[in-house]
mmCIF file as Biopython writes it, N, C-alpha, C and O atoms, coordinates in Angstrom:
data_model
#
loop_
_atom_site.group_PDB
_atom_site.id
_atom_site.type_symbol
_atom_site.label_atom_id
_atom_site.label_alt_id
_atom_site.label_comp_id
_atom_site.label_asym_id
_atom_site.label_entity_id
_atom_site.label_seq_id
_atom_site.pdbx_PDB_ins_code
_atom_site.Cartn_x
_atom_site.Cartn_y
_atom_site.Cartn_z
_atom_site.occupancy
_atom_site.B_iso_or_equiv
_atom_site.auth_seq_id
_atom_site.auth_asym_id
_atom_site.pdbx_PDB_model_num
ATOM 1   N N  . MET A ? 1  ? -35.097 121.429 154.752 1.0 0.0 1  A 1 
ATOM 2   C CA . MET A ? 1  ? -35.838 120.812 153.434 1.0 0.0 1  A 1 
ATOM 3   C C  . MET A ? 1  ? -36.854 121.916 152.832 1.0 0.0 1  A 1 
ATOM 4   O O  . MET A ? 1  ? -37.616 122.563 153.549 1.0 0.0 1  A 1 
ATOM 5   N N  . THR A ? 2  ? -36.777 122.043 151.522 1.0 0.0 2  A 1 
ATOM 6   C CA . THR A ? 2  ? -37.064 122.807 150.718 1.0 0.0 2  A 1 
ATOM 7   C C  . THR A ? 2  ? -38.653 122.497 150.419 1.0 0.0 2  A 1 
ATOM 8   O O  . THR A ? 2  ? -38.905 121.410 150.937 1.0 0.0 2  A 1 
ATOM 9   N N  . LYS A ? 3  ? -39.603 122.943 149.896 1.0 0.0 3  A 1 
ATOM 10  C CA . LYS A ? 3  ? -40.889 122.281 149.558 1.0 0.0 3  A 1 
ATOM 11  C C  . LYS A ? 3  ? -40.845 122.083 147.975 1.0 0.0 3  A 1 
ATOM 12  O O  . LYS A ? 3  ? -40.216 122.788 147.185 1.0 0.0 3  A 1 
ATOM 13  N N  . ARG A ? 4  ? -41.526 121.141 147.717 1.0 0.0 4  A 1 
ATOM 14  C CA . ARG A ? 4  ? -41.468 120.798 146.326 1.0 0.0 4  A 1 
ATOM 15  C C  . ARG A ? 4  ? -42.522 121.585 145.434 1.0 0.0 4  A 1 
ATOM 16  O O  . ARG A ? 4  ? -43.620 121.518 145.986 1.0 0.0 4  A 1 
ATOM 17  N N  . ASP A ? 5  ? -42.577 122.360 144.159 1.0 0.0 5  A 1 
ATOM 18  C CA . ASP A ? 5  ? -43.591 122.888 143.363 1.0 0.0 5  A 1 
ATOM 19  C C  . ASP A ? 5  ? -43.824 122.169 142.733 1.0 0.0 5  A 1 
ATOM 20  O O  . ASP A ? 5  ? -42.980 121.633 142.015 1.0 0.0 5  A 1 
ATOM 21  N N  . TYR A ? 6  ? -45.177 121.829 142.739 1.0 0.0 6  A 1 
ATOM 22  C CA . TYR A ? 6  ? -45.612 120.840 141.854 1.0 0.0 6  A 1 
ATOM 23  C C  . TYR A ? 6  ? -46.543 121.872 140.421 1.0 0.0 6  A 1 
ATOM 24  O O  . TYR A ? 6  ? -46.856 123.061 140.489 1.0 0.0 6  A 1 
ATOM 25  N N  . PRO A ? 7  ? -46.710 121.215 139.616 1.0 0.0 7  A 1 
ATOM 26  C CA . PRO A ? 7  ? -47.603 122.025 138.573 1.0 0.0 7  A 1 
ATOM 27  C C  . PRO A ? 7  ? -49.059 121.893 138.870 1.0 0.0 7  A 1 
ATOM 28  O O  . PRO A ? 7  ? -49.714 120.852 138.920 1.0 0.0 7  A 1 
ATOM 29  N N  . LYS A ? 8  ? -49.514 123.295 139.083 1.0 0.0 8  A 1 
ATOM 30  C CA . LYS A ? 8  ? -50.750 123.335 139.390 1.0 0.0 8  A 1 
ATOM 31  C C  . LYS A ? 8  ? -51.699 122.522 138.099 1.0 0.0 8  A 1 
ATOM 32  O O  . LYS A ? 8  ? -51.345 122.105 136.996 1.0 0.0 8  A 1 
ATOM 33  N N  . GLU A ? 9  ? -52.819 122.520 138.682 1.0 0.0 9  A 1 
ATOM 34  C CA . GLU A ? 9  ? -53.819 121.604 137.735 1.0 0.0 9  A 1 
ATOM 35  C C  . GLU A ? 9  ? -54.477 122.068 136.993 1.0 0.0 9  A 1 
ATOM 36  O O  . GLU A ? 9  ? -55.062 123.093 137.343 1.0 0.0 9  A 1 
ATOM 37  N N  . ILE A ? 10 ? -54.701 121.523 135.579 1.0 0.0 10 A 1 
ATOM 38  C CA . ILE A ? 10 ? -55.053 122.375 134.673 1.0 0.0 10 A 1 
ATOM 39  C C  . ILE A ? 10 ? -56.650 121.731 134.756 1.0 0.0 10 A 1 
ATOM 40  O O  . ILE A ? 10 ? -56.982 120.759 135.435 1.0 0.0 10 A 1 
ATOM 41  N N  . SER A ? 11 ? -57.735 122.740 133.671 1.0 0.0 11 A 1 
ATOM 42  C CA . SER A ? 11 ? -58.781 121.844 133.214 1.0 0.0 11 A 1 
ATOM 43  C C  . SER A ? 11 ? -58.772 120.649 132.165 1.0 0.0 11 A 1 
ATOM 44  O O  . SER A ? 11 ? -57.855 120.470 131.363 1.0 0.0 11 A 1 
ATOM 45  N N  . GLN A ? 12 ? -59.860 119.887 132.264 1.0 0.0 12 A 1 
ATOM 46  C CA . GLN A ? 12 ? -59.923 119.244 131.084 1.0 0.0 12 A 1 
ATOM 47  C C  . GLN A ? 12 ? -59.891 119.841 130.009 1.0 0.0 12 A 1 
ATOM 48  O O  . GLN A ? 12 ? -59.440 119.101 129.134 1.0 0.0 12 A 1 
ATOM 49  N N  . ASP A ? 13 ? -60.287 121.338 129.458 1.0 0.0 13 A 1 
ATOM 50  C CA . ASP A ? 13 ? -60.391 121.478 128.108 1.0 0.0 13 A 1 
ATOM 51  C C  . ASP A ? 13 ? -59.285 121.933 128.020 1.0 0.0 13 A 1 
ATOM 52  O O  . ASP A ? 13 ? -58.651 121.586 127.023 1.0 0.0 13 A 1 
ATOM 53  N N  . GLU A ? 14 ? -58.501 123.030 129.167 1.0 0.0 14 A 1 
ATOM 54  C CA . GLU A ? 14 ? -57.129 123.141 128.666 1.0 0.0 14 A 1 
ATOM 55  C C  . GLU A ? 14 ? -55.970 121.806 128.413 1.0 0.0 14 A 1 
ATOM 56  O O  . GLU A ? 14 ? -55.118 121.877 127.527 1.0 0.0 14 A 1 
ATOM 57  N N  . TRP A ? 15 ? -56.058 120.993 129.040 1.0 0.0 15 A 1 
ATOM 58  C CA . TRP A ? 15 ? -55.857 119.420 128.880 1.0 0.0 15 A 1 
ATOM 59  C C  . TRP A ? 15 ? -55.605 119.145 127.302 1.0 0.0 15 A 1 
ATOM 60  O O  . TRP A ? 15 ? -54.602 119.005 126.602 1.0 0.0 15 A 1 
ATOM 61  N N  . LEU A ? 16 ? -57.326 119.135 127.035 1.0 0.0 16 A 1 
ATOM 62  C CA . LEU A ? 16 ? -57.293 118.614 125.542 1.0 0.0 16 A 1 
ATOM 63  C C  . LEU A ? 16 ? -56.664 119.596 124.568 1.0 0.0 16 A 1 
ATOM 64  O O  . LEU A ? 16 ? -55.846 119.256 123.713 1.0 0.0 16 A 1 
ATOM 65  N N  . LYS A ? 17 ? -57.020 120.613 124.719 1.0 0.0 17 A 1 
ATOM 66  C CA . LYS A ? 17 ? -56.585 122.014 123.695 1.0 0.0 17 A 1 
ATOM 67  C C  . LYS A ? 17 ? -54.660 121.738 123.977 1.0 0.0 17 A 1 
ATOM 68  O O  . LYS A ? 17 ? -54.050 122.058 122.957 1.0 0.0 17 A 1 
ATOM 69  N N  . ARG A ? 18 ? -53.952 121.358 124.836 1.0 0.0 18 A 1 
ATOM 70  C CA . ARG A ? 18 ? -52.656 121.119 124.898 1.0 0.0 18 A 1 
ATOM 71  C C  . ARG A ? 18 ? -52.292 119.863 124.051 1.0 0.0 18 A 1 
ATOM 72  O O  . ARG A ? 18 ? -51.179 119.761 123.534 1.0 0.0 18 A 1 
ATOM 73  N N  . GLN A ? 19 ? -53.171 118.994 123.932 1.0 0.0 19 A 1 
ATOM 74  C CA . GLN A ? 19 ? -53.027 117.306 123.692 1.0 0.0 19 A 1 
ATOM 75  C C  . GLN A ? 19 ? -53.307 117.536 122.014 1.0 0.0 19 A 1 
ATOM 76  O O  . GLN A ? 19 ? -52.538 117.116 121.149 1.0 0.0 19 A 1 
ATOM 77  N N  . ASN A ? 20 ? -54.310 118.136 121.795 1.0 0.0 20 A 1 
ATOM 78  C CA . ASN A ? 20 ? -54.423 118.468 120.193 1.0 0.0 20 A 1 
ATOM 79  C C  . ASN A ? 20 ? -53.345 118.974 119.746 1.0 0.0 20 A 1 
ATOM 80  O O  . ASN A ? 20 ? -52.830 118.440 118.763 1.0 0.0 20 A 1 
ATOM 81  N N  . TYR A ? 21 ? -52.701 120.185 120.377 1.0 0.0 21 A 1 
ATOM 82  C CA . TYR A ? 21 ? -51.979 121.133 119.370 1.0 0.0 21 A 1 
ATOM 83  C C  . TYR A ? 21 ? -50.636 120.096 119.441 1.0 0.0 21 A 1 
ATOM 84  O O  . TYR A ? 21 ? -49.954 120.003 118.420 1.0 0.0 21 A 1 
ATOM 85  N N  . PHE A ? 22 ? -50.185 119.167 120.876 1.0 0.0 22 A 1 
ATOM 86  C CA . PHE A ? 22 ? -48.998 118.124 120.511 1.0 0.0 22 A 1 
ATOM 87  C C  . PHE A ? 22 ? -49.329 117.551 118.988 1.0 0.0 22 A 1 
ATOM 88  O O  . PHE A ? 22 ? -48.773 117.862 117.935 1.0 0.0 22 A 1 
ATOM 89  N N  . LEU A ? 23 ? -50.347 116.674 119.196 1.0 0.0 23 A 1 
ATOM 90  C CA . LEU A ? 23 ? -50.895 115.578 117.984 1.0 0.0 23 A 1 
ATOM 91  C C  . LEU A ? 23 ? -50.531 116.352 116.543 1.0 0.0 23 A 1 
ATOM 92  O O  . LEU A ? 23 ? -49.753 115.881 115.713 1.0 0.0 23 A 1 
ATOM 93  N N  . GLU A ? 24 ? -51.299 117.739 116.386 1.0 0.0 24 A 1 
ATOM 94  C CA . GLU A ? 24 ? -51.266 118.449 115.308 1.0 0.0 24 A 1 
ATOM 95  C C  . GLU A ? 24 ? -49.883 118.612 114.979 1.0 0.0 24 A 1 
ATOM 96  O O  . GLU A ? 24 ? -49.678 118.345 113.795 1.0 0.0 24 A 1 
ATOM 97  N N  . GLU A ? 25 ? -48.752 118.995 115.685 1.0 0.0 25 A 1 
ATOM 98  C CA . GLU A ? 25 ? -47.510 119.367 115.218 1.0 0.0 25 A 1 
ATOM 99  C C  . GLU A ? 25 ? -47.075 118.101 115.262 1.0 0.0 25 A 1 
ATOM 100 O O  . GLU A ? 25 ? -46.309 118.071 114.298 1.0 0.0 25 A 1 
ATOM 101 N N  . GLN A ? 26 ? -47.057 116.793 115.858 1.0 0.0 26 A 1 
ATOM 102 C CA . GLN A ? 26 ? -46.470 115.653 115.273 1.0 0.0 26 A 1 
ATOM 103 C C  . GLN A ? 26 ? -47.176 115.022 113.975 1.0 0.0 26 A 1 
ATOM 104 O O  . GLN A ? 26 ? -46.584 114.230 113.242 1.0 0.0 26 A 1 
ATOM 105 N N  . ASN A ? 27 ? -48.230 115.360 113.803 1.0 0.0 27 A 1 
ATOM 106 C CA . ASN A ? 27 ? -48.810 114.948 112.430 1.0 0.0 27 A 1 
ATOM 107 C C  . ASN A ? 27 ? -48.044 115.510 111.688 1.0 0.0 27 A 1 
ATOM 108 O O  . ASN A ? 27 ? -47.312 114.839 110.961 1.0 0.0 27 A 1 
ATOM 109 N N  . LYS A ? 28 ? -48.015 116.627 111.676 1.0 0.0 28 A 1 
ATOM 110 C CA . LYS A ? 28 ? -47.187 117.534 110.700 1.0 0.0 28 A 1 
ATOM 111 C C  . LYS A ? 28 ? -45.748 117.105 110.328 1.0 0.0 28 A 1 
ATOM 112 O O  . LYS A ? 28 ? -45.214 117.224 109.226 1.0 0.0 28 A 1 
ATOM 113 N N  . ARG A ? 29 ? -45.346 116.704 111.198 1.0 0.0 29 A 1 
ATOM 114 C CA . ARG A ? 29 ? -43.448 116.097 111.112 1.0 0.0 29 A 1 
ATOM 115 C C  . ARG A ? 29 ? -44.079 115.012 110.763 1.0 0.0 29 A 1 
ATOM 116 O O  . ARG A ? 29 ? -43.170 114.392 110.213 1.0 0.0 29 A 1 
ATOM 117 N N  . LEU A ? 30 ? -45.050 114.320 110.698 1.0 0.0 30 A 1 
ATOM 118 C CA . LEU A ? 30 ? -44.858 112.595 110.502 1.0 0.0 30 A 1 
ATOM 119 C C  . LEU A ? 30 ? -45.321 112.670 108.661 1.0 0.0 30 A 1 
ATOM 120 O O  . LEU A ? 30 ? -44.912 111.817 107.873 1.0 0.0 30 A 1 
ATOM 121 N N  . LYS A ? 31 ? -46.220 113.842 108.236 1.0 0.0 31 A 1 
ATOM 122 C CA . LYS A ? 31 ? -46.168 114.213 107.111 1.0 0.0 31 A 1 
ATOM 123 C C  . LYS A ? 31 ? -45.444 114.299 106.235 1.0 0.0 31 A 1 
ATOM 124 O O  . LYS A ? 31 ? -45.527 113.874 105.083 1.0 0.0 31 A 1 
ATOM 125 N N  . SER A ? 32 ? -44.378 115.091 106.949 1.0 0.0 32 A 1 
ATOM 126 C CA . SER A ? 32 ? -43.178 115.742 106.547 1.0 0.0 32 A 1 
ATOM 127 C C  . SER A ? 32 ? -42.300 114.260 105.894 1.0 0.0 32 A 1 
ATOM 128 O O  . SER A ? 32 ? -42.031 113.962 104.731 1.0 0.0 32 A 1 
ATOM 129 N N  . GLU A ? 33 ? -42.074 113.687 106.930 1.0 0.0 33 A 1 
ATOM 130 C CA . GLU A ? 33 ? -41.061 112.277 107.079 1.0 0.0 33 A 1 
ATOM 131 C C  . GLU A ? 33 ? -41.697 111.315 106.317 1.0 0.0 33 A 1 
ATOM 132 O O  . GLU A ? 33 ? -40.922 110.510 105.803 1.0 0.0 33 A 1 
ATOM 133 N N  . LEU A ? 34 ? -42.997 111.135 106.061 1.0 0.0 34 A 1 
ATOM 134 C CA . LEU A ? 34 ? -43.354 110.035 105.404 1.0 0.0 34 A 1 
ATOM 135 C C  . LEU A ? 34 ? -43.146 110.542 103.677 1.0 0.0 34 A 1 
ATOM 136 O O  . LEU A ? 34 ? -42.734 109.784 102.799 1.0 0.0 34 A 1 
ATOM 137 N N  . ALA A ? 35 ? -43.511 111.888 103.483 1.0 0.0 35 A 1 
ATOM 138 C CA . ALA A ? 35 ? -42.892 112.585 101.742 1.0 0.0 35 A 1 
ATOM 139 C C  . ALA A ? 35 ? -41.705 112.143 101.337 1.0 0.0 35 A 1 
ATOM 140 O O  . ALA A ? 35 ? -41.393 111.513 100.326 1.0 0.0 35 A 1 
ATOM 141 N N  . GLU A ? 36 ? -40.769 112.734 102.668 1.0 0.0 36 A 1 
ATOM 142 C CA . GLU A ? 36 ? -39.164 112.178 102.369 1.0 0.0 36 A 1 
ATOM 143 C C  . GLU A ? 36 ? -39.341 111.359 102.095 1.0 0.0 36 A 1 
ATOM 144 O O  . GLU A ? 36 ? -39.253 111.143 100.887 1.0 0.0 36 A 1 
ATOM 145 N N  . SER A ? 37 ? -39.681 110.398 102.898 1.0 0.0 37 A 1 
ATOM 146 C CA . SER A ? 37 ? -39.554 108.682 102.646 1.0 0.0 37 A 1 
ATOM 147 C C  . SER A ? 37 ? -40.126 107.880 101.457 1.0 0.0 37 A 1 
ATOM 148 O O  . SER A ? 37 ? -39.911 106.790 100.927 1.0 0.0 37 A 1 
ATOM 149 N N  . LYS A ? 38 ? -40.696 108.603 101.341 1.0 0.0 38 A 1 
ATOM 150 C CA . LYS A ? 38 ? -41.556 108.262 99.636  1.0 0.0 38 A 1 
ATOM 151 C C  . LYS A ? 38 ? -40.691 108.617 98.365  1.0 0.0 38 A 1 
ATOM 152 O O  . LYS A ? 38 ? -40.592 107.957 97.331  1.0 0.0 38 A 1 
ATOM 153 N N  . GLU A ? 39 ? -40.237 109.520 98.605  1.0 0.0 39 A 1 
ATOM 154 C CA . GLU A ? 39 ? -39.327 110.386 97.760  1.0 0.0 39 A 1 
ATOM 155 C C  . GLU A ? 39 ? -37.860 109.495 97.250  1.0 0.0 39 A 1 
ATOM 156 O O  . GLU A ? 39 ? -37.413 109.238 96.132  1.0 0.0 39 A 1 
ATOM 157 N N  . TYR A ? 40 ? -37.379 109.178 98.647  1.0 0.0 40 A 1 
ATOM 158 C CA . TYR A ? 40 ? -36.140 108.248 98.925  1.0 0.0 40 A 1 
ATOM 159 C C  . TYR A ? 40 ? -36.378 106.976 97.976  1.0 0.0 40 A 1 
ATOM 160 O O  . TYR A ? 40 ? -35.613 106.599 97.089  1.0 0.0 40 A 1 
ATOM 161 N N  . ILE A ? 41 ? -37.623 106.381 98.356  1.0 0.0 41 A 1 
ATOM 162 C CA . ILE A ? 41 ? -38.215 104.748 97.806  1.0 0.0 41 A 1 
ATOM 163 C C  . ILE A ? 41 ? -38.263 105.429 96.511  1.0 0.0 41 A 1 
ATOM 164 O O  . ILE A ? 41 ? -37.373 104.951 95.807  1.0 0.0 41 A 1 
ATOM 165 N N  . ASN A ? 42 ? -38.819 106.202 95.985  1.0 0.0 42 A 1 
ATOM 166 C CA . ASN A ? 42 ? -38.878 106.656 94.377  1.0 0.0 42 A 1 
ATOM 167 C C  . ASN A ? 42 ? -37.621 106.689 93.551  1.0 0.0 42 A 1 
ATOM 168 O O  . ASN A ? 42 ? -37.540 106.191 92.428  1.0 0.0 42 A 1 
ATOM 169 N N  . VAL A ? 43 ? -36.575 107.354 94.226  1.0 0.0 43 A 1 
ATOM 170 C CA . VAL A ? 43 ? -35.319 107.301 93.971  1.0 0.0 43 A 1 
ATOM 171 C C  . VAL A ? 43 ? -34.692 105.887 93.606  1.0 0.0 43 A 1 
ATOM 172 O O  . VAL A ? 43 ? -34.237 105.509 92.526  1.0 0.0 43 A 1 
ATOM 173 N N  . LEU A ? 44 ? -34.814 105.129 94.973  1.0 0.0 44 A 1 
ATOM 174 C CA . LEU A ? 44 ? -33.859 103.908 95.389  1.0 0.0 44 A 1 
ATOM 175 C C  . LEU A ? 44 ? -35.045 103.100 93.619  1.0 0.0 44 A 1 
ATOM 176 O O  . LEU A ? 44 ? -34.409 102.456 92.784  1.0 0.0 44 A 1 
ATOM 177 N N  . ILE A ? 45 ? -35.870 103.212 93.506  1.0 0.0 45 A 1 
ATOM 178 C CA . ILE A ? 45 ? -36.576 102.243 92.199  1.0 0.0 45 A 1 
ATOM 179 C C  . ILE A ? 45 ? -35.980 102.692 91.302  1.0 0.0 45 A 1 
ATOM 180 O O  . ILE A ? 45 ? -35.199 102.028 90.621  1.0 0.0 45 A 1 
ATOM 181 N N  . ASN A ? 46 ? -36.270 104.098 91.098  1.0 0.0 46 A 1 
ATOM 182 C CA . ASN A ? 46 ? -35.396 104.496 89.898  1.0 0.0 46 A 1 
ATOM 183 C C  . ASN A ? 46 ? -34.267 104.217 89.643  1.0 0.0 46 A 1 
ATOM 184 O O  . ASN A ? 46 ? -34.057 104.315 88.434  1.0 0.0 46 A 1 
ATOM 185 N N  . LYS A ? 47 ? -33.098 103.794 90.425  1.0 0.0 47 A 1 
ATOM 186 C CA . LYS A ? 47 ? -31.730 103.419 90.259  1.0 0.0 47 A 1 
ATOM 187 C C  . LYS A ? 47 ? -32.027 101.785 90.068  1.0 0.0 47 A 1 
ATOM 188 O O  . LYS A ? 47 ? -31.391 101.148 89.229  1.0 0.0 47 A 1 
ATOM 189 N N  . LEU A ? 48 ? -32.933 101.221 90.821  1.0 0.0 48 A 1 
ATOM 190 C CA . LEU A ? 48 ? -33.037 99.824  90.383  1.0 0.0 48 A 1 
ATOM 191 C C  . LEU A ? 48 ? -33.372 99.222  88.948  1.0 0.0 48 A 1 
ATOM 192 O O  . LEU A ? 48 ? -32.988 98.211  88.362  1.0 0.0 48 A 1 
ATOM 193 N N  . LYS A ? 49 ? -34.348 100.377 88.584  1.0 0.0 49 A 1 
ATOM 194 C CA . LYS A ? 49 ? -34.962 99.862  87.188  1.0 0.0 49 A 1 
ATOM 195 C C  . LYS A ? 49 ? -33.646 100.341 86.395  1.0 0.0 49 A 1 
ATOM 196 O O  . LYS A ? 49 ? -33.346 99.598  85.460  1.0 0.0 49 A 1 
ATOM 197 N N  . LEU A ? 50 ? -32.739 101.543 86.619  1.0 0.0 50 A 1 
ATOM 198 C CA . LEU A ? 50 ? -31.846 101.802 85.246  1.0 0.0 50 A 1 
ATOM 199 C C  . LEU A ? 50 ? -30.591 100.265 85.562  1.0 0.0 50 A 1 
ATOM 200 O O  . LEU A ? 50 ? -30.272 99.574  84.595  1.0 0.0 50 A 1 
ATOM 201 N N  . TYR A ? 51 ? -30.165 100.022 86.644  1.0 0.0 51 A 1 
ATOM 202 C CA . TYR A ? 51 ? -29.556 98.882  86.652  1.0 0.0 51 A 1 
ATOM 203 C C  . TYR A ? 51 ? -29.672 97.665  86.234  1.0 0.0 51 A 1 
ATOM 204 O O  . TYR A ? 51 ? -28.798 96.984  85.697  1.0 0.0 51 A 1 
ATOM 205 N N  . GLN A ? 52 ? -31.165 97.268  86.567  1.0 0.0 52 A 1 
ATOM 206 C CA . GLN A ? 52 ? -31.732 96.114  85.847  1.0 0.0 52 A 1 
ATOM 207 C C  . GLN A ? 52 ? -31.360 96.106  83.990  1.0 0.0 52 A 1 
ATOM 208 O O  . GLN A ? 52 ? -30.862 95.245  83.265  1.0 0.0 52 A 1 
ATOM 209 N N  . SER A ? 53 ? -31.859 97.441  83.734  1.0 0.0 53 A 1 
ATOM 210 C CA . SER A ? 53 ? -32.035 98.041  82.208  1.0 0.0 53 A 1 
ATOM 211 C C  . SER A ? 53 ? -30.554 97.508  81.664  1.0 0.0 53 A 1 
ATOM 212 O O  . SER A ? 53 ? -30.629 96.780  80.674  1.0 0.0 53 A 1 
ATOM 213 N N  . LYS A ? 54 ? -29.321 97.752  82.137  1.0 0.0 54 A 1 
ATOM 214 C CA . LYS A ? 54 ? -28.093 97.469  81.951  1.0 0.0 54 A 1 
ATOM 215 C C  . LYS A ? 54 ? -27.518 96.189  81.974  1.0 0.0 54 A 1 
ATOM 216 O O  . LYS A ? 54 ? -26.309 95.967  81.918  1.0 0.0 54 A 1 
ATOM 217 N N  . GLN A ? 55 ? -28.400 95.361  82.055  1.0 0.0 55 A 1 
ATOM 218 C CA . GLN A ? 55 ? -27.857 94.230  82.611  1.0 0.0 55 A 1 
ATOM 219 C C  . GLN A ? 55 ? -28.590 93.246  81.312  1.0 0.0 55 A 1 
ATOM 220 O O  . GLN A ? 55 ? -28.423 92.026  81.293  1.0 0.0 55 A 1 
#
């Protein structure tokens, strides 16, 4: 049998730094997705308005 290597324990400060970094990156990604979604919704609204004005 081989001995398992477990991750070494990290300090609470280090854990918080890592968690903060992860959340900041996730926040950037979500802001980008939100901006893209808003843009797409506006395109759909404009198409709907154009369609309604033709009727």
